[in-house]
mmCIF file of C-alpha atoms in Angstrom:
data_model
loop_
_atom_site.group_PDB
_atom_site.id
_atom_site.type_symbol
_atom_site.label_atom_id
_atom_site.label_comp_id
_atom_site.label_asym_id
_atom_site.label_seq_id
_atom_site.Cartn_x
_atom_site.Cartn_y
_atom_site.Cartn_z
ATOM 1 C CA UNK A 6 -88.501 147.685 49.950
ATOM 2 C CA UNK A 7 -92.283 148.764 49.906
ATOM 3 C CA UNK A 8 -93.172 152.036 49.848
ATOM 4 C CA UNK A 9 -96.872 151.628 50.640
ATOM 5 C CA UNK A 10 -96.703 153.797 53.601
ATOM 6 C CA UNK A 11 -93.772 155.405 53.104
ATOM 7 C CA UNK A 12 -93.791 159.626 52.756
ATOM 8 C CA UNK A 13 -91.631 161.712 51.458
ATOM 9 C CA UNK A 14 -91.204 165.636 51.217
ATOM 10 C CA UNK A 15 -89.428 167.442 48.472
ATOM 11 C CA UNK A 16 -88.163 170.910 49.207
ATOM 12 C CA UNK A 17 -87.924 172.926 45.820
ATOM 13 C CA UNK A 18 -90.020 170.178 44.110
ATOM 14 C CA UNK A 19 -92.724 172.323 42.159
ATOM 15 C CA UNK A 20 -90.339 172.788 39.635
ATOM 16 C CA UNK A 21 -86.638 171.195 37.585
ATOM 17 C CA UNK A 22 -85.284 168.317 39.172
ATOM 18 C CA UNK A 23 -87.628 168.964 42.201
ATOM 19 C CA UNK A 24 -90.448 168.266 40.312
ATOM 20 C CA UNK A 25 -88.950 165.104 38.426
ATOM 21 C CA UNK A 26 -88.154 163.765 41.828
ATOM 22 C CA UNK A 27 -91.775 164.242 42.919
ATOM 23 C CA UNK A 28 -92.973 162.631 40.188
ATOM 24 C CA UNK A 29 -91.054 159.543 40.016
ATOM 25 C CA UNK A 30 -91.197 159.244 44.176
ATOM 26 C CA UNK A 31 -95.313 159.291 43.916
ATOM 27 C CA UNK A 32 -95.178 156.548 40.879
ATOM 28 C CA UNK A 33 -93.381 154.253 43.036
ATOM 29 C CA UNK A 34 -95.814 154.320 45.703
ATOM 30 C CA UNK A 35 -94.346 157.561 47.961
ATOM 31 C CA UNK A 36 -97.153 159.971 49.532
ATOM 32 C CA UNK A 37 -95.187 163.248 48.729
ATOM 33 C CA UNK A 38 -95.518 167.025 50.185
ATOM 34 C CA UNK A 39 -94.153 169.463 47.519
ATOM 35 C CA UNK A 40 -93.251 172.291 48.821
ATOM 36 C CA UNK A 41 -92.674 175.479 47.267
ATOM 37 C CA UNK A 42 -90.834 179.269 47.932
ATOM 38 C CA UNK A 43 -94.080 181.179 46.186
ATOM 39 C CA UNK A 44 -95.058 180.063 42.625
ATOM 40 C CA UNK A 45 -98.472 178.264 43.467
ATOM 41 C CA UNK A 46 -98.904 177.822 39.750
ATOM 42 C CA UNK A 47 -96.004 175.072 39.599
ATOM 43 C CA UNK A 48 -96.637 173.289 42.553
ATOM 44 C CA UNK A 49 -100.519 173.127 41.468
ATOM 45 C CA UNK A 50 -99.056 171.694 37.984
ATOM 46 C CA UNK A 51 -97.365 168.928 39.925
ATOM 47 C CA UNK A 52 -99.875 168.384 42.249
ATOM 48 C CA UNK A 53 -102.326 167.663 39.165
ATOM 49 C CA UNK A 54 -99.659 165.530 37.298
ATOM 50 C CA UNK A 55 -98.968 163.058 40.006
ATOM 51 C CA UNK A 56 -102.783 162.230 41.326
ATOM 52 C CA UNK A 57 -103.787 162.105 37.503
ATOM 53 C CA UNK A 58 -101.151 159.169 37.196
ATOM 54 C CA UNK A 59 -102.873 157.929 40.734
ATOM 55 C CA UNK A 60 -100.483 159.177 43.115
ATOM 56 C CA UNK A 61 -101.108 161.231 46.203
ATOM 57 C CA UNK A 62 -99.668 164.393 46.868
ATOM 58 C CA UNK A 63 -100.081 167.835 48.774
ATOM 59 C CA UNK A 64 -98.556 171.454 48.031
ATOM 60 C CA UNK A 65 -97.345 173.266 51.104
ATOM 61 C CA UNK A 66 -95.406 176.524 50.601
ATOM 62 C CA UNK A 67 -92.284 177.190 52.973
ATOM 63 C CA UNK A 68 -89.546 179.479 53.076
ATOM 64 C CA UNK A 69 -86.834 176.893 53.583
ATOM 65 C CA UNK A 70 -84.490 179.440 55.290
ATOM 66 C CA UNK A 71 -87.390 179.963 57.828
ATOM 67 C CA UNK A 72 -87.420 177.592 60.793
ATOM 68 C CA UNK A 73 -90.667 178.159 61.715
ATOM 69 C CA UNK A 74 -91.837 177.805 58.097
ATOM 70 C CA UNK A 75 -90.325 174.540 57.845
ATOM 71 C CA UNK A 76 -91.318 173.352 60.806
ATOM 72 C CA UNK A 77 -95.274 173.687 59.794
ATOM 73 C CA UNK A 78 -93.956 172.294 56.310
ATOM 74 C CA UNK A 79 -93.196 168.963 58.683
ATOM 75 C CA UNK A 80 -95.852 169.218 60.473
ATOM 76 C CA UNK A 81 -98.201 169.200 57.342
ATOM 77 C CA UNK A 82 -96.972 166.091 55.900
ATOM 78 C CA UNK A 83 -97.410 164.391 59.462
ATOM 79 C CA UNK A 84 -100.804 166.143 59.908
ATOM 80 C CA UNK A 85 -101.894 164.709 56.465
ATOM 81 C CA UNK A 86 -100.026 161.032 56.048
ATOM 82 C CA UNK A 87 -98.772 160.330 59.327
ATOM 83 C CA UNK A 88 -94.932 160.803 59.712
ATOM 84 C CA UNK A 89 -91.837 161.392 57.226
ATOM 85 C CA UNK A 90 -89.665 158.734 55.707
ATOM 86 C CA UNK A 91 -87.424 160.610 53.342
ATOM 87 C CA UNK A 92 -86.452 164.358 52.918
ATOM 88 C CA UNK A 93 -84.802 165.685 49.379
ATOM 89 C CA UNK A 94 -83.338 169.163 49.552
ATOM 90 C CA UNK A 95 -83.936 170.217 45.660
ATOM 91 C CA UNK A 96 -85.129 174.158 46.580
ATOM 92 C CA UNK A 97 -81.480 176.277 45.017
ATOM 93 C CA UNK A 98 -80.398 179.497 43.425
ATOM 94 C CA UNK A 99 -77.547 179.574 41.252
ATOM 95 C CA UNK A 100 -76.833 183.380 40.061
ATOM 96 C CA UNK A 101 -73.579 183.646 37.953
ATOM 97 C CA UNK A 102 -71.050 186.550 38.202
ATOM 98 C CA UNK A 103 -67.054 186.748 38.508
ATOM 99 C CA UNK A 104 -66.211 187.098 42.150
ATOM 100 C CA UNK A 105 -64.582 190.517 42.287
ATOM 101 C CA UNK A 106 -68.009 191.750 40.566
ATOM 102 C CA UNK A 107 -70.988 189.727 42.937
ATOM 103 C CA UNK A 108 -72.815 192.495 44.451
ATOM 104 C CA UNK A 109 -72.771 190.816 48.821
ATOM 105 C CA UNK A 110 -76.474 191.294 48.842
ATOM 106 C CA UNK A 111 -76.977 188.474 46.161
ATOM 107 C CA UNK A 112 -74.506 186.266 47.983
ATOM 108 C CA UNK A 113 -75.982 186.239 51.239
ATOM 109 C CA UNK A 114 -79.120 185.155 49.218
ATOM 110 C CA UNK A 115 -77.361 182.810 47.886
ATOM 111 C CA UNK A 116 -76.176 181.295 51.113
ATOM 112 C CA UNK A 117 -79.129 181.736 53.114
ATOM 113 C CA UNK A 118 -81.215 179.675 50.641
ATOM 114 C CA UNK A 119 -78.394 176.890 49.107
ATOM 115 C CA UNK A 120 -76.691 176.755 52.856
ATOM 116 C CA UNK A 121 -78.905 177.905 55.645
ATOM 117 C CA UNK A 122 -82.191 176.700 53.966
ATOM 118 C CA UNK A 123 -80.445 172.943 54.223
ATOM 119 C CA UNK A 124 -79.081 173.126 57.848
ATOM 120 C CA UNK A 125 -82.664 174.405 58.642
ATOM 121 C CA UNK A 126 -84.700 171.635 56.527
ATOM 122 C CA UNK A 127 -82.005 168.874 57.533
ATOM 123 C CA UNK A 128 -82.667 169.728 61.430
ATOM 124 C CA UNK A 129 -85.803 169.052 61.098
ATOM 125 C CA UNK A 130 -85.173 165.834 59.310
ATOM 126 C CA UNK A 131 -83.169 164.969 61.959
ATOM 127 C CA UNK A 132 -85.901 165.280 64.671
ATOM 128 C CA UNK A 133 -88.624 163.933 62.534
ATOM 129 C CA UNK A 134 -87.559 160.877 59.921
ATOM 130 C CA UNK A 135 -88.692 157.694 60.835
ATOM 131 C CA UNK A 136 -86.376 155.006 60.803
ATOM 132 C CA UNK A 137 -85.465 153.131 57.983
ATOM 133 C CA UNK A 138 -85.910 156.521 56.181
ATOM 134 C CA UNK A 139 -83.271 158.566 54.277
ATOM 135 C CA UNK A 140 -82.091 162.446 54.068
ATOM 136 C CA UNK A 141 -81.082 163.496 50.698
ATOM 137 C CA UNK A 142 -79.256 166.891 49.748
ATOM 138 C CA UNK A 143 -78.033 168.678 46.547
ATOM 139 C CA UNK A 144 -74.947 169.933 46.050
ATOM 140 C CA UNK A 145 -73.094 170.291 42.594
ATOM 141 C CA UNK A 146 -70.753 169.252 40.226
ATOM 142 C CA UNK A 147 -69.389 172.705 39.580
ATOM 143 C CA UNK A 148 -67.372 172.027 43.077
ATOM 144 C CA UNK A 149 -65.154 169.957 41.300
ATOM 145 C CA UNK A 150 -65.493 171.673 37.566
ATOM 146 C CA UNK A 151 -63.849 174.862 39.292
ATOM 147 C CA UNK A 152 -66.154 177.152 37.060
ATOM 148 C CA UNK A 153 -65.407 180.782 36.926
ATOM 149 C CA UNK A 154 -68.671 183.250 37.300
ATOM 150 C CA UNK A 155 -69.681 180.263 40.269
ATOM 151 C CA UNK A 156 -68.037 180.812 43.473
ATOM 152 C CA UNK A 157 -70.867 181.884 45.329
ATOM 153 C CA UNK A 158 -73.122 178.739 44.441
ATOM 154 C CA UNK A 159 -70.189 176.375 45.086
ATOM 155 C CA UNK A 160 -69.076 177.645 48.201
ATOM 156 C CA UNK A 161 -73.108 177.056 49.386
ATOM 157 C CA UNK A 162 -73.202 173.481 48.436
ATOM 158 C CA UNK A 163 -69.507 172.958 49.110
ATOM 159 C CA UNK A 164 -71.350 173.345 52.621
ATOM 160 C CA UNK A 165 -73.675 171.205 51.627
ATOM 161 C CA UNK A 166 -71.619 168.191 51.549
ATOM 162 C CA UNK A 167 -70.144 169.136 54.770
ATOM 163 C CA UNK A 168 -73.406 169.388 56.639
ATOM 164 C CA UNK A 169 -74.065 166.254 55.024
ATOM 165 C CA UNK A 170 -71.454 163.930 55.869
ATOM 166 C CA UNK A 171 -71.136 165.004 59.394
ATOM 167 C CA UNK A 172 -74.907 164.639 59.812
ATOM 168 C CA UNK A 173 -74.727 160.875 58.455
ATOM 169 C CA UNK A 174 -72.326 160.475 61.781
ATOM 170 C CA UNK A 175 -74.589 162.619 63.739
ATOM 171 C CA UNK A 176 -77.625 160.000 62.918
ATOM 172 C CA UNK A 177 -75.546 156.770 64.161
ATOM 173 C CA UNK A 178 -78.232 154.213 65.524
ATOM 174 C CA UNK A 179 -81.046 156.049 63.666
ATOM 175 C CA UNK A 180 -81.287 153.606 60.578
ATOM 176 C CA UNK A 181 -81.529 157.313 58.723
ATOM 177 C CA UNK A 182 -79.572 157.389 55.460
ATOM 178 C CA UNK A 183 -77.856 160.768 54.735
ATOM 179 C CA UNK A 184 -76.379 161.323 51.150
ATOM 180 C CA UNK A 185 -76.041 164.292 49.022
ATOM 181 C CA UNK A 186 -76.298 164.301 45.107
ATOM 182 C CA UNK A 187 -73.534 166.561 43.141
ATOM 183 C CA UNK A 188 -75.255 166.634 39.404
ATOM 184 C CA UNK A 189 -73.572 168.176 36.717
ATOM 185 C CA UNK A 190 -75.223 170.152 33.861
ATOM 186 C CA UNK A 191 -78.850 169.481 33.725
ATOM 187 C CA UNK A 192 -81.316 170.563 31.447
ATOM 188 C CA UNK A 193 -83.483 172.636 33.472
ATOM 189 C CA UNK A 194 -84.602 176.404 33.545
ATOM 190 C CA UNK A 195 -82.103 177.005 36.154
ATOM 191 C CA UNK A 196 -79.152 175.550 34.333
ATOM 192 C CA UNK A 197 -80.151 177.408 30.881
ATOM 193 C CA UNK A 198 -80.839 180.744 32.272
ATOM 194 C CA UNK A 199 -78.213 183.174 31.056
ATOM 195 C CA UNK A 200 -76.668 181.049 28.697
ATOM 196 C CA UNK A 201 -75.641 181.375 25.071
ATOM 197 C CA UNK A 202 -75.989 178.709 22.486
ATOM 198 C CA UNK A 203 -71.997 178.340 21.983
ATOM 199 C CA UNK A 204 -71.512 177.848 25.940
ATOM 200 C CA UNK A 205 -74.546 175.248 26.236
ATOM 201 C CA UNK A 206 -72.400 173.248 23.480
ATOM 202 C CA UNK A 207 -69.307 173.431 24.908
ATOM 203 C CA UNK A 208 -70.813 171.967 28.402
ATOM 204 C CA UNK A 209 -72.352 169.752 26.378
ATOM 205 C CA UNK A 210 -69.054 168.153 24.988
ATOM 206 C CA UNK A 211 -67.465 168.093 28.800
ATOM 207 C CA UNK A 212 -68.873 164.732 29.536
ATOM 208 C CA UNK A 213 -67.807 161.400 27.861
ATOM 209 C CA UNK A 214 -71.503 160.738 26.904
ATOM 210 C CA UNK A 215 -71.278 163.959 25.093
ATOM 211 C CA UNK A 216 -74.338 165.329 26.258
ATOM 212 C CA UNK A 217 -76.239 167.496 29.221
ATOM 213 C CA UNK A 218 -78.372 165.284 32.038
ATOM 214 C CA UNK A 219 -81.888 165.116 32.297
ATOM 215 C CA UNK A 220 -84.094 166.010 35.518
ATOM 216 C CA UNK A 221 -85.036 162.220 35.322
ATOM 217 C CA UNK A 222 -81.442 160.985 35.560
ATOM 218 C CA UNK A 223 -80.750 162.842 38.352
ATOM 219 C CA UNK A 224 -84.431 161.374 39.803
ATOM 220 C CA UNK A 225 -83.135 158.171 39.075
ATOM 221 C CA UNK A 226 -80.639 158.562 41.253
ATOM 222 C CA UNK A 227 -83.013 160.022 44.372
ATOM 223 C CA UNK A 228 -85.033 157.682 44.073
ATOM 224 C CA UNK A 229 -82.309 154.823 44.360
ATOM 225 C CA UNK A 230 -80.544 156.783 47.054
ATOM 226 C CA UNK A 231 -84.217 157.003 48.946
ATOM 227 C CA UNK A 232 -85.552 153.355 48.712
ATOM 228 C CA UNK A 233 -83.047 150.523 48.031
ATOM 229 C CA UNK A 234 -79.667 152.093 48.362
ATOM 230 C CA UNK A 235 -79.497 151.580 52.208
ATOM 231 C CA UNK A 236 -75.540 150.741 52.202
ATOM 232 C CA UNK A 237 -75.499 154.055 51.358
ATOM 233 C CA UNK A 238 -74.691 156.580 53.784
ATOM 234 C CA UNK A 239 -72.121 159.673 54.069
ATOM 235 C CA UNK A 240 -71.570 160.336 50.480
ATOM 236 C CA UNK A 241 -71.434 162.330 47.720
ATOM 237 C CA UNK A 242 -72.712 160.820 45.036
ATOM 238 C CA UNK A 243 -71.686 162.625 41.326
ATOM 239 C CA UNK A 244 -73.830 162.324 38.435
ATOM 240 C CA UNK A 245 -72.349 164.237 35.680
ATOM 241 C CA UNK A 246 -71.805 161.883 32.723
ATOM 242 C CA UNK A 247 -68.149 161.170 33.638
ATOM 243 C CA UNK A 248 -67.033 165.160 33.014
ATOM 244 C CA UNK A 249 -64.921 165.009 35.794
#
């Protein structure tokens, strides 16, 4: 499929996986809009990787909890390339505490950015994705790994999936791909925050490859999921190295 024309926005994607997926969606040919939640500095960075490999790319900050922020994060990519082809939801906070100890402030964060910041992106996917195009989320692994310390996080992208799959049914007649990507341990600030060297080990050893994922894996897989894989649709698709 050429992706001469094609444009794609990447919620989250100044920095981990986001960025990755930037990256590899401008080398194949993609006109991307990064967006970020406030650190200019990392979307800048990205911004200067991708048009010093040739690609072209804008920076357009957005709460992505925030309709109307959102909305004029749309309308800037249309403004400055002419429509939207695919959206990827990478923009996520994962704080890690035992249930009976999460202080409610910190999980409504948690759900307002993970959950309510993909219902509000997604809607406006749905409105504004040309056909042919493709919607792809992020949910986790750590739905199925039944992690202790992560209930909050995976009961946000346990809603994920849902808003997912009944959106792929929503879109019937569209020619819109909708998808979601679970990853498993990745080796990104996010996933290393907070933890030890024993416990980074012992995740490690989970998988049969016997090793954590890189952000480009899991770009590997957007990228498929955004361009060729248009059989496609309604899925969850894991990439965890076989841990589960």
């Amino acid at each position: 499929m050429s992706t001469s024309q094609r444009v794609a926005i990447i919620a989250g994607g100044s920095r981990g996986i986001g960025r990755e997926t930037s990256q590899r969606l401008a080398a194949e040919g993609y006109a991307v809009v990064v967006n970020y939640a406030s650190n200019k500095d990392d979307a800048d960075a990205t911004i200067a990787t991708i048009t010093a490999n040739g690609g072209n790319a804008i920076a357009v900050q957005a709460d992505v909890a925030d309709e109307n922020s959102v909305a004029a994060l749309f309308d800037a990519a249309e403004r400055e390339f002419g429509g939207v082809d695919v959206v990827v939801n990478a923009a996520g906070i994962m704080p890690v505490s035992p249930l009976v100890d999460l202080d409610l402030e910190v999980l409504d964060r948690v759900l307002r950015t993970n959950l309510r910041g993909t219902f509000v992106v997604d809607q406006q996917a749905a409105r504004r994705v040309r056909a042919g195009g493709a919607i792809i989320n992020f949910s986790s692994s750590i739905s199925r790994f039944a992690r202790p310390g992560y209930s909050a996080y995976a009961a946000s992208k346990g809603g994920v999936e849902a808003i997912t799959l009944i959106l792929a049914r929503e879109l019937r007649g569209r020619d819109v791909t909708v998808n979601v990507v679970a990853p498993g341990p990745i080796a990104t600030e996010l996933f290393y925050q907070g933890k030890d060297e024993q416990t980074l080990k012992r995740m490690a050893a989970e998988p049969p490859l016997e090793r954590i994922g890189t952000p480009q894996e899991i770009a590997d897989v957007v990228v498929f999921l955004a361009g060729p894989a248009r059989w496609i649709n309604g899925q969850v698709i894991y990439a965890n190295g076989g841990a589960i």
